[in-house]
Amino acid sequence: MREKLARRLALLTALLILGLAWLFADLQNPRTATAASSSATSPSSASAPGKAPSGATASQGAEIFVQSGCTRCHSVAGQGSRRSPLDGVGSRLSQAEIRRWITSNKAETDLFVARHADLPLSEAQRDALTAYLMGLRN
Amino acid sequence: MKRVALGLAWIAAYLLAISTPMLLLLAYATPGRAGFWWDFSMAIGFSAAAMLGLQFVLTARFRRLSAPFGIDIVYYFHRYMAVFAFLLLLGHWLLLRLVYPESLGAADPREAPLHLSAGRAALLCFALLVLSSIWRKQLRIAYEPWRLMHVLLSVAGLALAVVHLQGVGNYSHLPGQALFWQIFLVLWIALIVYVRIIKPARMLRRPYRVVQVRHETGSACTLVLQPQGHDGLRFAPGQFAWLTLRASPFVFREHPFSIASSAATSRQLEFTIKALGDFTGTLPNIRAGELAYLDGPYGAFSIDRVDADAFVLIAGGVGIAPIASMLRTMAERGDRRPVLLVYANRHRDGVILREELESLRARLDLRIVHVLQEPQSLPGAEAGLISRELLARVLPQQRKALQCFVCGPTPMLRVAEQALHALGVPMRQVHSEIFDLV
């Protein structure tokens, strides 16, 4: 009977933790904004983090950047995981290098092996993503 | 009242400590669109790490921390939290595995990055930890090897989790987040130093000597311990201590036993123990003159913690030990409050301390009801097991103010608790101790 106290407290803790985790995940992924961006006429809407580089291809690339979950590891202008910020990547790397980061797969064992880079993207999508990243300049 | 306030304060502190990493995340939430389940998975991973770190605090046996609840409840909570934290870890991994499989990469440790392999290894450690604890008896793991395994797996698991957290580095840029984990790590190491080194060293400086080994009826024996060069410990009747025999306090070959002697003369301590398990079976071989170490007293199972006009004490078998302490203490204090002792055993020969209990009746307002499965062996004994019908028959009519203490095997405990409640004793006045933790 006394263990009921421990059980209730454990349940309370569990609910608190799950509630907070839910709240955090919800705040990190605002549903209203996503809906707005997908329904917006221009695909270059607010969903693209950072200063939107000009050009339709680049804004398409920004969309791909978000959709592919790149922000799990990368951030642009403070959005996403700041473990590997990509601000100014367009100034640091050449277009060819950026393309290799995106397309390289695990079979390649040189410096360009990015962990999640082997994305199932079409040629056009890769071009768009590269264009977006090239536009991120200091 | 003070105890309740302290208890609530500890609960609040615990909840705050385990939710701090998440509160920090919330305070600096920067919508990143990583995906709902991604962020959820990260959040539960962090929380599990914080909870698992605090598991060590729960079993560090801080007397002040356990006092409001009773240390058995704290251990119970430790057990529940372990299972929950493990489920969180499992959820953390499963969500990524199912929703974002690409983020995990290769499972082969030769190919995978170190911090992801560390995370997987930590998960495996905690899985083994939980399984070996819940099913220790079914898996036939003896108590002492289990304990060693428990310590090694938990330290390894948490160390791997730290490597994992550091390596992944998600959110670690947030203000306070890195600081929190650094403070957490320092406290955690300090705690291990305290539990593994400082506390045993303190026990080593306060040794006891076995001055007598008394063989009791019912294949039980009583160890009489005399403090060596210090004044022993002060305890409340009904409390218990962890006893170390034939080992150094540093190797943690200790076992919890109720103190059976009077709390009014606390220099000599008596432990009445029945040869049941792998450790207690060796006790009859203990000789007078051997050294012993104690960690205690612990427990909320005591008549000194309640206001009562009358007591009902219910014991089964060796469960008489803490109750004997209560009765002996009352006798020495000249406490004449009425006591009903209901004592269950199989046979007359198994009744531990039978003659002494009989003689205590002269010094106390004590009524003894023996409940025996073979009642013909003792005239006047009740037949069978402790049941609601039996308690209804022997309990006094005025039950609202009774304080009841129940100690014995778990099935007996359950029956007695439910029966007392059904017979009109408020639940908060029914006290028991949970022995069988692992």
PDB file of C-alpha atoms in Angstrom, chain A residues 1-3 5-7 9-10 12-14 16-18 20-30 33-34 47 66 71-72 79-83 115-116, chain B residues 11 15 18-19 22 25 29-36 38-40 69 72-73 76-77 80-81 84 100 102-103 167-168 170 173 414 417-418 427 432 434:
ATOM      1  CA  MET A   1       0.000   0.000   0.000  1.00  0.00           C
ATOM      2  CA  ARG A   2       2.774   2.412   0.884  1.00  0.00           C
ATOM      3  CA  GLU A   3       4.344   1.881  -2.490  1.00  0.00           C
ATOM      4  CA  LEU A   5       3.084   6.949  -3.003  1.00  0.00           C
ATOM      5  CA  ALA A   6       6.105   5.929  -5.076  1.00  0.00           C
ATOM      6  CA  ARG A   7       3.842   4.822  -7.904  1.00  0.00           C
ATOM      7  CA  LEU A   9       5.011  10.152  -7.825  1.00  0.00           C
ATOM      8  CA  ALA A  10       6.509   8.109 -10.648  1.00  0.00           C
ATOM      9  CA  LEU A  12       3.436  12.387 -11.994  1.00  0.00           C
ATOM     10  CA  THR A  13       7.073  12.551 -13.070  1.00  0.00           C
ATOM     11  CA  ALA A  14       6.349  10.596 -16.236  1.00  0.00           C
ATOM     12  CA  LEU A  16       5.543  15.990 -16.469  1.00  0.00           C
ATOM     13  CA  ILE A  17       8.436  14.802 -18.614  1.00  0.00           C
ATOM     14  CA  LEU A  18       6.278  13.664 -21.513  1.00  0.00           C
ATOM     15  CA  LEU A  20       7.376  19.065 -21.401  1.00  0.00           C
ATOM     16  CA  ALA A  21       8.859  17.034 -24.248  1.00  0.00           C
ATOM     17  CA  TRP A  22       5.631  17.409 -26.200  1.00  0.00           C
ATOM     18  CA  LEU A  23       5.520  21.142 -25.514  1.00  0.00           C
ATOM     19  CA  PHE A  24       9.107  21.567 -26.656  1.00  0.00           C
ATOM     20  CA  ALA A  25       8.616  19.539 -29.818  1.00  0.00           C
ATOM     21  CA  ASP A  26       5.469  21.516 -30.560  1.00  0.00           C
ATOM     22  CA  LEU A  27       7.163  24.878 -30.041  1.00  0.00           C
ATOM     23  CA  GLN A  28      10.086  23.827 -32.201  1.00  0.00           C
ATOM     24  CA  ASN A  29       7.767  22.827 -35.021  1.00  0.00           C
ATOM     25  CA  PRO A  30       5.038  25.430 -35.264  1.00  0.00           C
ATOM     26  CA  ALA A  33       3.646  28.413 -39.879  1.00  0.00           C
ATOM     27  CA  THR A  34       4.132  25.173 -41.792  1.00  0.00           C
ATOM     28  CA  SER A  47      10.187  28.564 -44.124  1.00  0.00           C
ATOM     29  CA  VAL A  66      13.937  22.450 -44.619  1.00  0.00           C
ATOM     30  CA  THR A  71      18.219  21.613 -39.756  1.00  0.00           C
ATOM     31  CA  ARG A  72      18.561  18.586 -37.514  1.00  0.00           C
ATOM     32  CA  GLN A  79      17.528  28.331 -37.000  1.00  0.00           C
ATOM     33  CA  GLY A  80      18.112  24.642 -36.588  1.00  0.00           C
ATOM     34  CA  SER A  81      20.815  22.794 -34.710  1.00  0.00           C
ATOM     35  CA  ARG A  82      23.841  24.958 -34.330  1.00  0.00           C
ATOM     36  CA  ARG A  83      26.171  22.034 -34.206  1.00  0.00           C
ATOM     37  CA  ARG A 115      26.902  11.820 -42.529  1.00  0.00           C
ATOM     38  CA  HIS A 116      23.418  12.321 -43.876  1.00  0.00           C
TER      39      HIS A 116
ATOM     40  CA  ILE B  11       9.726  15.977  -4.481  1.00  0.00           C
ATOM     41  CA  LEU B  15      11.046  17.278 -10.410  1.00  0.00           C
ATOM     42  CA  ILE B  18      15.012  16.313 -13.978  1.00  0.00           C
ATOM     43  CA  SER B  19      13.075  18.933 -15.917  1.00  0.00           C
ATOM     44  CA  MET B  22      13.953  20.665 -20.836  1.00  0.00           C
ATOM     45  CA  LEU B  25      15.357  24.052 -24.031  1.00  0.00           C
ATOM     46  CA  ALA B  29      13.320  27.323 -28.137  1.00  0.00           C
ATOM     47  CA  THR B  30      14.252  28.303 -31.672  1.00  0.00           C
ATOM     48  CA  PRO B  31      11.842  26.776 -34.141  1.00  0.00           C
ATOM     49  CA  GLY B  32      14.072  24.800 -36.443  1.00  0.00           C
ATOM     50  CA  ARG B  33      11.601  22.588 -38.243  1.00  0.00           C
ATOM     51  CA  ALA B  34      13.675  19.553 -37.614  1.00  0.00           C
ATOM     52  CA  GLY B  35      10.429  17.666 -37.273  1.00  0.00           C
ATOM     53  CA  PHE B  36       8.099  17.164 -34.314  1.00  0.00           C
ATOM     54  CA  TRP B  38      12.857  14.588 -33.935  1.00  0.00           C
ATOM     55  CA  ASP B  39      12.599  17.269 -31.257  1.00  0.00           C
ATOM     56  CA  PHE B  40      10.417  15.036 -29.108  1.00  0.00           C
ATOM     57  CA  PHE B  69       9.131   8.747   2.990  1.00  0.00           C
ATOM     58  CA  ASP B  72      12.005   1.516   1.097  1.00  0.00           C
ATOM     59  CA  ILE B  73       9.701   3.919  -0.748  1.00  0.00           C
ATOM     60  CA  TYR B  76      10.724   1.711  -4.925  1.00  0.00           C
ATOM     61  CA  PHE B  77      10.695   5.071  -6.631  1.00  0.00           C
ATOM     62  CA  TYR B  80       9.902   2.890 -11.155  1.00  0.00           C
ATOM     63  CA  MET B  81      12.041   5.729 -12.427  1.00  0.00           C
ATOM     64  CA  PHE B  84      10.472   4.861 -17.061  1.00  0.00           C
ATOM     65  CA  TYR B 100      14.494   9.369 -39.267  1.00  0.00           C
ATOM     66  CA  GLU B 102      18.973   8.098 -42.148  1.00  0.00           C
ATOM     67  CA  SER B 103      20.100  10.073 -39.099  1.00  0.00           C
ATOM     68  CA  GLY B 167      29.362  13.926 -29.370  1.00  0.00           C
ATOM     69  CA  VAL B 168      25.922  14.702 -30.685  1.00  0.00           C
ATOM     70  CA  ASN B 170      22.470  19.053 -30.136  1.00  0.00           C
ATOM     71  CA  HIS B 173      25.006  25.977 -27.717  1.00  0.00           C
ATOM     72  CA  ARG B 414      -1.186  -7.386   1.376  1.00  0.00           C
ATOM     73  CA  GLU B 417      -3.262  -4.126   4.966  1.00  0.00           C
ATOM     74  CA  GLN B 418      -6.460  -4.646   3.009  1.00  0.00           C
ATOM     75  CA  MET B 427      -4.989   3.685   5.540  1.00  0.00           C
ATOM     76  CA  SER B 432       4.563  -1.535   6.738  1.00  0.00           C
ATOM     77  CA  ILE B 434       8.679  -3.308   1.834  1.00  0.00           C
TER      78      ILE B 434
END
